mmCIF file of C-alpha atoms in Angstrom:
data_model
loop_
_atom_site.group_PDB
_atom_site.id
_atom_site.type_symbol
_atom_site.label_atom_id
_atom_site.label_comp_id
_atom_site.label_asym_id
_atom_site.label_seq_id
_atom_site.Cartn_x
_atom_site.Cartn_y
_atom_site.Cartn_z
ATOM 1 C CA UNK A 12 0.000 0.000 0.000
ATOM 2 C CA UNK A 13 1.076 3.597 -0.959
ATOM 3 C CA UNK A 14 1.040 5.970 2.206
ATOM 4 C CA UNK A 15 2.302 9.292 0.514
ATOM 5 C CA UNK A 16 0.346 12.046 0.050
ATOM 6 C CA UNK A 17 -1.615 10.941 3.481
ATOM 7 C CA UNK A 18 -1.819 14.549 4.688
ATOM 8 C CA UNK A 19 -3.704 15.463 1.395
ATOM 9 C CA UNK A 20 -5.844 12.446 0.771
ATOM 10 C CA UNK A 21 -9.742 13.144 1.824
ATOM 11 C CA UNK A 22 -10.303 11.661 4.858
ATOM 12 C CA UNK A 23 -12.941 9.204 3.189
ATOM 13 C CA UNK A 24 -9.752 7.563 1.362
ATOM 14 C CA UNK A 25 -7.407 7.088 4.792
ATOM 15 C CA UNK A 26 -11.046 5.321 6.243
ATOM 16 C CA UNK A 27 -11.314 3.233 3.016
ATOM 17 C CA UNK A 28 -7.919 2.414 3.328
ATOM 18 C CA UNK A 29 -7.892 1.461 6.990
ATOM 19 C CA UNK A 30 -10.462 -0.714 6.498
ATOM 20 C CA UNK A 31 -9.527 -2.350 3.524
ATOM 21 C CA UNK A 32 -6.080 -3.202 5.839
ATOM 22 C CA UNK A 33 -8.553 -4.789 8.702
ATOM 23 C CA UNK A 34 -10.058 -6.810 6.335
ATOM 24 C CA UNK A 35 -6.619 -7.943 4.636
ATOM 25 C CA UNK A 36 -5.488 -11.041 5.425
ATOM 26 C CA UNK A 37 -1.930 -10.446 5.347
ATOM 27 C CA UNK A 38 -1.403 -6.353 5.566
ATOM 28 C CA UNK A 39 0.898 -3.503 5.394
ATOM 29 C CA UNK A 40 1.639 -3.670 9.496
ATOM 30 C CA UNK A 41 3.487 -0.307 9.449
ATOM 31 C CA UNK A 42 0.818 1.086 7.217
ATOM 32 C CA UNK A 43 -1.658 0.474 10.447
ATOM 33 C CA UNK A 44 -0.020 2.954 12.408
ATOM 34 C CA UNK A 45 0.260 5.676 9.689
ATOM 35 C CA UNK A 46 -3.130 6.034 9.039
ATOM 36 C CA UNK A 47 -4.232 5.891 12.463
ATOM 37 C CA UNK A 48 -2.187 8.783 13.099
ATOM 38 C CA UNK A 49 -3.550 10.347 10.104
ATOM 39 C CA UNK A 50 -6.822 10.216 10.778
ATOM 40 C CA UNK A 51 -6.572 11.074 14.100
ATOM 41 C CA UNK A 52 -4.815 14.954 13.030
ATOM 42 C CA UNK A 53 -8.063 14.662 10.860
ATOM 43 C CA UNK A 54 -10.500 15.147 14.246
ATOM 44 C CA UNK A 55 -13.471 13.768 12.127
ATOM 45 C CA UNK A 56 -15.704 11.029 13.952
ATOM 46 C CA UNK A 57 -16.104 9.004 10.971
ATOM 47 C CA UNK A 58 -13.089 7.461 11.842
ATOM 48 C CA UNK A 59 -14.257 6.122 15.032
ATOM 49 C CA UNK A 60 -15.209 2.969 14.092
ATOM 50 C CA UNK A 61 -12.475 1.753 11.563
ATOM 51 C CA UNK A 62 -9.946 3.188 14.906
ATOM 52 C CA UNK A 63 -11.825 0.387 17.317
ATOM 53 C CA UNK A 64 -11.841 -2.028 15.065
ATOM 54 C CA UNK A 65 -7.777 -1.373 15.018
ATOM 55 C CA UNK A 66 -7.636 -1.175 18.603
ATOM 56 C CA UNK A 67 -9.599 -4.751 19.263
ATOM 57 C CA UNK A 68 -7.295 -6.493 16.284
ATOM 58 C CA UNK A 69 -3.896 -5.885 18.141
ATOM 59 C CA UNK A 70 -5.819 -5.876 22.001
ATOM 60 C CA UNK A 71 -3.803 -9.811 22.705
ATOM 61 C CA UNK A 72 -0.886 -8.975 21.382
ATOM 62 C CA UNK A 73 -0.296 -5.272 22.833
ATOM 63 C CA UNK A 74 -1.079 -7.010 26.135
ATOM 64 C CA UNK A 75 2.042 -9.196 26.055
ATOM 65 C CA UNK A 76 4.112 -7.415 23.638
ATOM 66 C CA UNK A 77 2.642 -3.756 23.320
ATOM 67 C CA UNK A 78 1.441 -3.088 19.786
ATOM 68 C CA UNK A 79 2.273 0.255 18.288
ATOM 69 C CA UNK A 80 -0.670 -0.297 16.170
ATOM 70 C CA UNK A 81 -2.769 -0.777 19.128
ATOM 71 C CA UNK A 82 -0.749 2.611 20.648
ATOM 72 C CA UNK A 83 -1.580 4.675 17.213
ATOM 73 C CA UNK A 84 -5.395 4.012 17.649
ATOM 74 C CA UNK A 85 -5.929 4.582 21.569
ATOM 75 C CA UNK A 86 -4.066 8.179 20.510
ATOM 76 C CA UNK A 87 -5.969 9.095 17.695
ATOM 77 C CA UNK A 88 -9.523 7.884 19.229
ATOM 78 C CA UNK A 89 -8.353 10.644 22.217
ATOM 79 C CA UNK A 90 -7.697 13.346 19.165
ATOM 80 C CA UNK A 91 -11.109 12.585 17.950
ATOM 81 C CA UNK A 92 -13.302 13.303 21.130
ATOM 82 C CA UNK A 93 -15.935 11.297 20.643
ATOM 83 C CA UNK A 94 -18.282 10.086 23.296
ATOM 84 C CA UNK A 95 -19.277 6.750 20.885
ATOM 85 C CA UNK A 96 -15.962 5.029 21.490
ATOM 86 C CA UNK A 97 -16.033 5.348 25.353
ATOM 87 C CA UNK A 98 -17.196 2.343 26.039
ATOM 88 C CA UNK A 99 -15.348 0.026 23.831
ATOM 89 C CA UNK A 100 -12.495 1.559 25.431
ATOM 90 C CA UNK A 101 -13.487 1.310 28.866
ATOM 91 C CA UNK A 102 -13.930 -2.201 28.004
ATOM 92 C CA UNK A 103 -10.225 -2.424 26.538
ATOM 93 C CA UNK A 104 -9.206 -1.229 29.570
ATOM 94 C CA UNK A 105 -11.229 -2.967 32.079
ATOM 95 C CA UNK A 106 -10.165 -6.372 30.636
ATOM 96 C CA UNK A 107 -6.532 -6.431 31.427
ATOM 97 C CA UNK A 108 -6.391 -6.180 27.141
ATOM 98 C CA UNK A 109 -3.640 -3.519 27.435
ATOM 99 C CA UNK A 110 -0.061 -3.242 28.196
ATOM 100 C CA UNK A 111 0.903 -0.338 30.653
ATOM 101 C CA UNK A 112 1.352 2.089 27.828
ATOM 102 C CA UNK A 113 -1.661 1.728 26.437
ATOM 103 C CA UNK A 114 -3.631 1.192 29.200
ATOM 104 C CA UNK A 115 -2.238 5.145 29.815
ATOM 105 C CA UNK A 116 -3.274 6.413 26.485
ATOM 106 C CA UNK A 117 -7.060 4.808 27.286
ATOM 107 C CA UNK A 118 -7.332 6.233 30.715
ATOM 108 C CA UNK A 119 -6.237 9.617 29.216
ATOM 109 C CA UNK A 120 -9.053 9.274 26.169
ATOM 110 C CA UNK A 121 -11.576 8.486 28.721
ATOM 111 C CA UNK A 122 -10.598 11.204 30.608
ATOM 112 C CA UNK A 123 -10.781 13.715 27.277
ATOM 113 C CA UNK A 124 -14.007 12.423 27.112
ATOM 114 C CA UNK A 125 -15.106 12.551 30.811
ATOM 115 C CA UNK A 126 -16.729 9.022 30.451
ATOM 116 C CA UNK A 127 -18.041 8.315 34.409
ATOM 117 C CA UNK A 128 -18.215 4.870 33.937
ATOM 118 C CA UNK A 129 -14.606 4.768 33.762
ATOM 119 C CA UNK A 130 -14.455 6.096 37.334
ATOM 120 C CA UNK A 131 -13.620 2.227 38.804
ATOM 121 C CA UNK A 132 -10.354 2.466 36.428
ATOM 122 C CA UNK A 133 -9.418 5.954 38.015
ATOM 123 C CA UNK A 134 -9.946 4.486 41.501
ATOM 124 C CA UNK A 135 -8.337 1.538 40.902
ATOM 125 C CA UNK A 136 -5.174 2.458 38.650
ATOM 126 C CA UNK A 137 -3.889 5.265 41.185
ATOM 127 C CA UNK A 138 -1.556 2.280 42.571
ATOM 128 C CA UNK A 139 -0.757 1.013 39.597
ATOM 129 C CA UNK A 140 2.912 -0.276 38.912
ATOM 130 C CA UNK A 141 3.501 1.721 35.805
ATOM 131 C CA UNK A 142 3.921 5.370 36.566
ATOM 132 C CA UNK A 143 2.555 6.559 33.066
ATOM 133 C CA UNK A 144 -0.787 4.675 34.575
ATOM 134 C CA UNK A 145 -0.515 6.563 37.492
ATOM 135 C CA UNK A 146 -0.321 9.927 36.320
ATOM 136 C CA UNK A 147 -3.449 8.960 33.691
ATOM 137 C CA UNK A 148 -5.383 8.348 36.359
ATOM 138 C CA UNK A 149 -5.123 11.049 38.209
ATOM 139 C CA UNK A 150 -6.129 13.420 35.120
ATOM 140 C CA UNK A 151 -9.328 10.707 35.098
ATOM 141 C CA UNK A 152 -10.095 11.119 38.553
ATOM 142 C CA UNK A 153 -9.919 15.063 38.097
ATOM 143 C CA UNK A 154 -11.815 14.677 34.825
ATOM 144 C CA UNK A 155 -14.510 12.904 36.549
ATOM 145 C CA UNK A 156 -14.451 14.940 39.492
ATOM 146 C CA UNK A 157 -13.992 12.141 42.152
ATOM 147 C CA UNK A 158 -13.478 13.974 45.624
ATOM 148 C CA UNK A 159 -13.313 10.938 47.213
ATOM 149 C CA UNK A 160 -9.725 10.065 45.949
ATOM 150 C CA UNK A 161 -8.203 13.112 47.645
ATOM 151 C CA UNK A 162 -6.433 10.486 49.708
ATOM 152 C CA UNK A 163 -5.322 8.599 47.217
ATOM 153 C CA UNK A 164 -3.997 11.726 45.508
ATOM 154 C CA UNK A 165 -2.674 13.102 48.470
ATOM 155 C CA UNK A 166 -0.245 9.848 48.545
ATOM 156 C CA UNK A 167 0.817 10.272 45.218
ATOM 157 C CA UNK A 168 2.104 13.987 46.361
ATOM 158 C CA UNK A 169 5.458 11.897 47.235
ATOM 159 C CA UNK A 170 5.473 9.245 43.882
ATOM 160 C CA UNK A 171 9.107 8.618 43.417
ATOM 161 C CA UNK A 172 8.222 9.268 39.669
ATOM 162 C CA UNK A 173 7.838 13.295 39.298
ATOM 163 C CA UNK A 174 4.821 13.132 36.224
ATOM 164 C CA UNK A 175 3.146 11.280 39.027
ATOM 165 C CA UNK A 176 3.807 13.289 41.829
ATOM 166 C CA UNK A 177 2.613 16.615 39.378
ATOM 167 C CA UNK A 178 -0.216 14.483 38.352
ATOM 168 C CA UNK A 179 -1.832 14.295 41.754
ATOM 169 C CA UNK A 180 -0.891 17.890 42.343
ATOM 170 C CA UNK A 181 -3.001 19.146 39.245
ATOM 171 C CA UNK A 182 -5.820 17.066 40.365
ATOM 172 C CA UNK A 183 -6.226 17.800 44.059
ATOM 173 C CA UNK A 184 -5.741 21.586 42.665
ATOM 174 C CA UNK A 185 -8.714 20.595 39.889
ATOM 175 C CA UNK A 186 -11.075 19.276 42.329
ATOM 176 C CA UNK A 187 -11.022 22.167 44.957
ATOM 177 C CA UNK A 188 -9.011 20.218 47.421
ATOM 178 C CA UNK A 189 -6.713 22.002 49.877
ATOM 179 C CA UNK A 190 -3.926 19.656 49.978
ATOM 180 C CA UNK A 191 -3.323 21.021 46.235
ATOM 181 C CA UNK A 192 -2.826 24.355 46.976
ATOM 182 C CA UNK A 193 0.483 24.336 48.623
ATOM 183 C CA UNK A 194 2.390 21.947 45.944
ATOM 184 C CA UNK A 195 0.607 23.791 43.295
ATOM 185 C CA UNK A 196 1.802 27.423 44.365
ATOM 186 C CA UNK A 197 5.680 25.707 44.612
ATOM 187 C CA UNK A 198 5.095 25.117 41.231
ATOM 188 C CA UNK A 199 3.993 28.170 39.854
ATOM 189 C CA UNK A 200 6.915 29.879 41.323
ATOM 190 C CA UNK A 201 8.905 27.669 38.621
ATOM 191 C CA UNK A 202 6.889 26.518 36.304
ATOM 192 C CA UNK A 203 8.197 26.631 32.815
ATOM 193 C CA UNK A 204 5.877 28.764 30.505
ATOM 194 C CA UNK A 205 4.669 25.564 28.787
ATOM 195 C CA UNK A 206 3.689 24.100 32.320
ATOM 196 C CA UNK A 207 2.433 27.309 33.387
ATOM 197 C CA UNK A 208 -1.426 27.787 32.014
ATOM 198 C CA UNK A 209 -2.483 23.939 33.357
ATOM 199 C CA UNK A 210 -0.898 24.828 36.686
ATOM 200 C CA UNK A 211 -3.088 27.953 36.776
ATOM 201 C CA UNK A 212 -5.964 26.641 36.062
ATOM 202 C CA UNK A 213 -5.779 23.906 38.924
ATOM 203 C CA UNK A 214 -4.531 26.686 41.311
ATOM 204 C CA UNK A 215 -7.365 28.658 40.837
ATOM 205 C CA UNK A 216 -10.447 26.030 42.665
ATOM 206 C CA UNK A 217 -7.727 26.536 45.981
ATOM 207 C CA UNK A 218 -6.370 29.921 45.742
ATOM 208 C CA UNK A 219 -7.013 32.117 48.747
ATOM 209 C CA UNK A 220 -6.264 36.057 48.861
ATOM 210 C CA UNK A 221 -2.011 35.824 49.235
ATOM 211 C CA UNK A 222 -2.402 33.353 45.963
ATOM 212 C CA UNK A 223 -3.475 36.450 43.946
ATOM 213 C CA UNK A 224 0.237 38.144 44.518
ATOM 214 C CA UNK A 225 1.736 34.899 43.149
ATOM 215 C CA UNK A 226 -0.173 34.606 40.071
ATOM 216 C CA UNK A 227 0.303 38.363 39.316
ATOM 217 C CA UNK A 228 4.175 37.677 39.640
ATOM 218 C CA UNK A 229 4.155 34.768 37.760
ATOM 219 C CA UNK A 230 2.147 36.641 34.911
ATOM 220 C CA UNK A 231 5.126 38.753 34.436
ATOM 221 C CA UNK A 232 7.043 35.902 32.885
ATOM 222 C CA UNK A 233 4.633 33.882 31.270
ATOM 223 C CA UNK A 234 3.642 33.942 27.349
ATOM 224 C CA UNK A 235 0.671 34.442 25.829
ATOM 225 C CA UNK A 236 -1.428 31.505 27.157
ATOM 226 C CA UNK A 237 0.063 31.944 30.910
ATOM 227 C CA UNK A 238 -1.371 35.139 30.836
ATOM 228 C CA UNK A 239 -4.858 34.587 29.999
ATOM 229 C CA UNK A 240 -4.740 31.537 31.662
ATOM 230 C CA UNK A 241 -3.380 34.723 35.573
ATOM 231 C CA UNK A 242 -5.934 36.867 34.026
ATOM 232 C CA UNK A 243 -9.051 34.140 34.051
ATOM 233 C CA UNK A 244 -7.996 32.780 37.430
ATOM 234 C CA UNK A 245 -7.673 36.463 39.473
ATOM 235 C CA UNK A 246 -11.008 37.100 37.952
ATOM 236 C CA UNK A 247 -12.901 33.995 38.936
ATOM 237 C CA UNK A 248 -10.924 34.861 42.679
ATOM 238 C CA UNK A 249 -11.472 38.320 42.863
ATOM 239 C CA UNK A 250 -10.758 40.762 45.801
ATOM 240 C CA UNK A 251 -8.473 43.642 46.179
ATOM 241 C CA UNK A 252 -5.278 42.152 45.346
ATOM 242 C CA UNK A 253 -6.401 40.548 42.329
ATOM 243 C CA UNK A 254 -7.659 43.881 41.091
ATOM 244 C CA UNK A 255 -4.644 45.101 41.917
ATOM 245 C CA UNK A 256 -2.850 43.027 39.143
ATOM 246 C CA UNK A 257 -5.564 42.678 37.090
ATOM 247 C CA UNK A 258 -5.215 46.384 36.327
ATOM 248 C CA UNK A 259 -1.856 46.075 35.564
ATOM 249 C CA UNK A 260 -2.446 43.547 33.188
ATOM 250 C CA UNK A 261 -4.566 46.017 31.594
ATOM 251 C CA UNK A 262 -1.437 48.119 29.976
ATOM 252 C CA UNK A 263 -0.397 44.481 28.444
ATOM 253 C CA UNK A 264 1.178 44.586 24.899
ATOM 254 C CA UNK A 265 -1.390 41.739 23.826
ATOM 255 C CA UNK A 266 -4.875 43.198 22.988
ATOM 256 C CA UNK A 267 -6.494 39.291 24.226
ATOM 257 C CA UNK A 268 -4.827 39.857 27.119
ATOM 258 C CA UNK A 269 -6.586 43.541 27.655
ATOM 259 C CA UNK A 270 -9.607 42.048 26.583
ATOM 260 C CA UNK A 271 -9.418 39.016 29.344
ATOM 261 C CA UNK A 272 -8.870 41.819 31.756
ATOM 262 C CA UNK A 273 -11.943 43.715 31.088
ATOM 263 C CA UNK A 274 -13.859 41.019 31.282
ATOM 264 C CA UNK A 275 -12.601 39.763 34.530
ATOM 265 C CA UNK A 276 -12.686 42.734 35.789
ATOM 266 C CA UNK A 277 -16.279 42.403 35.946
ATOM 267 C CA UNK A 278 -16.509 38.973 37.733
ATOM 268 C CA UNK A 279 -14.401 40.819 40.609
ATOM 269 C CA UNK A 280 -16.940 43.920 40.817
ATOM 270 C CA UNK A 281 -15.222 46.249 42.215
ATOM 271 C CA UNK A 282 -15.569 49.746 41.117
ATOM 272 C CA UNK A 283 -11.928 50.883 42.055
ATOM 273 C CA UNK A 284 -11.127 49.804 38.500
ATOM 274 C CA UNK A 285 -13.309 52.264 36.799
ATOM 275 C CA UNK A 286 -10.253 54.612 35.912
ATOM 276 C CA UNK A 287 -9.086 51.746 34.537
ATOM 277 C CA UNK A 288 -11.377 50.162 32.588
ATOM 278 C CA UNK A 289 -12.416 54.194 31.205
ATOM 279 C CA UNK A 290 -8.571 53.747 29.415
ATOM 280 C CA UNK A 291 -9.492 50.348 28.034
ATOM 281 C CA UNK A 292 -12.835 51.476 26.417
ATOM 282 C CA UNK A 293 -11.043 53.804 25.030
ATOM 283 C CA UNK A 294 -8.481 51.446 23.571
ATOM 284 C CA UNK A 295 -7.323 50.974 19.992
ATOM 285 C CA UNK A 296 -8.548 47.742 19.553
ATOM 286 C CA UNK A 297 -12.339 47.770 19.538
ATOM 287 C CA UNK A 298 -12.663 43.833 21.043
ATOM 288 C CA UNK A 299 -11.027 45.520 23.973
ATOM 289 C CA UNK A 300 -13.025 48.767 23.915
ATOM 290 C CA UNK A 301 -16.193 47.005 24.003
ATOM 291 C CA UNK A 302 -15.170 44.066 26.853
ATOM 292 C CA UNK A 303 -14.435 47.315 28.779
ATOM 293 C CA UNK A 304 -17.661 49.233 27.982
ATOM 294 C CA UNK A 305 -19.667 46.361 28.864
ATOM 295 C CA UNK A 306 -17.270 45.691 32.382
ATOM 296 C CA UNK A 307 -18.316 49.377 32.886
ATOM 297 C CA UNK A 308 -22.106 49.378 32.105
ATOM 298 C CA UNK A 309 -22.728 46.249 34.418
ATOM 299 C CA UNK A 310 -20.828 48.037 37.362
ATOM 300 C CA UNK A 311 -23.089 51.142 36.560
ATOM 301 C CA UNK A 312 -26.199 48.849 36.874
ATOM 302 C CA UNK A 313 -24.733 46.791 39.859
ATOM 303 C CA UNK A 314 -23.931 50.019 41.858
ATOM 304 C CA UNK A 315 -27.459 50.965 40.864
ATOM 305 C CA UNK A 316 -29.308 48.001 42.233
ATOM 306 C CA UNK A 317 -27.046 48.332 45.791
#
């Protein structure tokens, strides 16, 4: 089988093509994983079904071997998002059909798709041997929003394996459990720019008034994405502190970054940042002038109804 030209073929042609592998008696292996990847950059659910069919072919043998056939579907079946495979891949997973690394890549695809019937899997594969199993199921147990594992999670604070260990951190931060907070605001101190929007974003369910002062210091050496991701989470805290910052995010160099603050600005309610928000609705770019003018008319009609 010819696999050039994959990135331009129609996305019918990589399905007919997958298929007509499955039903080959003797195919192309490698040619298994190349369209699988394919059609998994694709995002289009027709692909769904040809991808299980991949997944249950090569199920024995990535159990006692690990397939990377059986690897190449699991990740493209996450890629696609879609809630019809769930089940076939909880039942992958639930019957001891994968090796470790795949069993990692299905945890993580149920957890893109927030199945809850996976929830036993979380539960049970936070003590698994394989750290990559681990660290999937803590994103599943955050995913699913299972409180009840705090302990579990807390454990995993001190894994041996460090994607573990941060793992467990993001999750206790995700479900609004205080154990996260402290790890998580170690972190942010650090945090690489890459790390530094998903560390955010599970700081901001535990962050108390003092975590507004890091997240404003941290926004002063973060990229785009860290930015919005200070500028969401001091809005949804709110408070003095995090107006403070927010308004200094307000002279930011990025015009989505102005914009995020306007519209925060409104969650906190606090009409100190009028001045401010007068100088964003008066901004050049008119996304940010009108996030400011309505930040400005619902603190009119706030004050009004007080």
């Amino acid at each position: 089988m010819v696999l050039e030209n994959l990135k331009s073929a129609p996305t019918a042609e990589l399905i007919a093509r997958l298929v007509a592998l499955l039903d080959d008696d003797r195919p192309a292996m490698a040619a298994f994983v190349a369209l699988a990847e394919a059609l998994g950059g694709r995002g289009e659910r027709a692909a769904t079904a040809p991808l299980l069919r991949l997944a249950h072919r090569f199920a024995g043998f990535d159990r006692d071997a690990g397939a990377p056939e059986m690897r190449a579907a699991l990740a493209a079946l996450a890629q696609l998002n879609d809630p019809a495979c769930a089940s076939a891949v909880t039942d992958l997973a639930t019957l001891d059909a994968l090796s470790s690394e795949s069993l990692a890549l299905a945890l993580a695809c149920l957890a893109t798709l927030r199945h809850r019937p996976a929830a036993p899997l979380a539960r049970q594969h936070l003590t698994h041997e394989a750290p990559a199993v681990r660290a999937a199921a803590c994103e599943l147990a955050a995913r699913l929003r299972l409180r009840a594992s705090g302990p579990a999670l807390e454990a995993l604070l001190t894994d041996p394996a460090p994607g573990v260990a941060a793992a467990a951190t993001l999750a206790l931060g995700s479900l609004g459990l205080p154990a996260g907070r402290a790890p998580l605001e170690t972190w942010l101190s650090t945090a690489a720019p890459v790390d530094l929007p998903r560390v955010v974003r599970a700081l901001a369910p535990v962050a108390d008034a003092d975590t507004a002062v890091l997240l404003g210091r941290a926004a002063e050496r973060a990229d785009l994405d860290g930015r919005l991701a200070v500028v969401a989470a001091l809005g949804d805290l709110g408070g003095r502190a995090a107006v403070t910052w927010l308004c200094r995010l307000a002279r930011d160099r990025k015009p989505a970054v102005r914009g995020a603050v306007a519209e925060a600005l409104e969650k906190c309610a606090d009409t100190s940042a009028a001045p401010v928000l007068q100088e964003l609705a008066a901004d050049d770019d008119p996304t940010v002038a009108d996030a400011a003018e309505q930040t400005l008319q619902a603190l009119a009609e706030q004050a009004t109804e007080w």
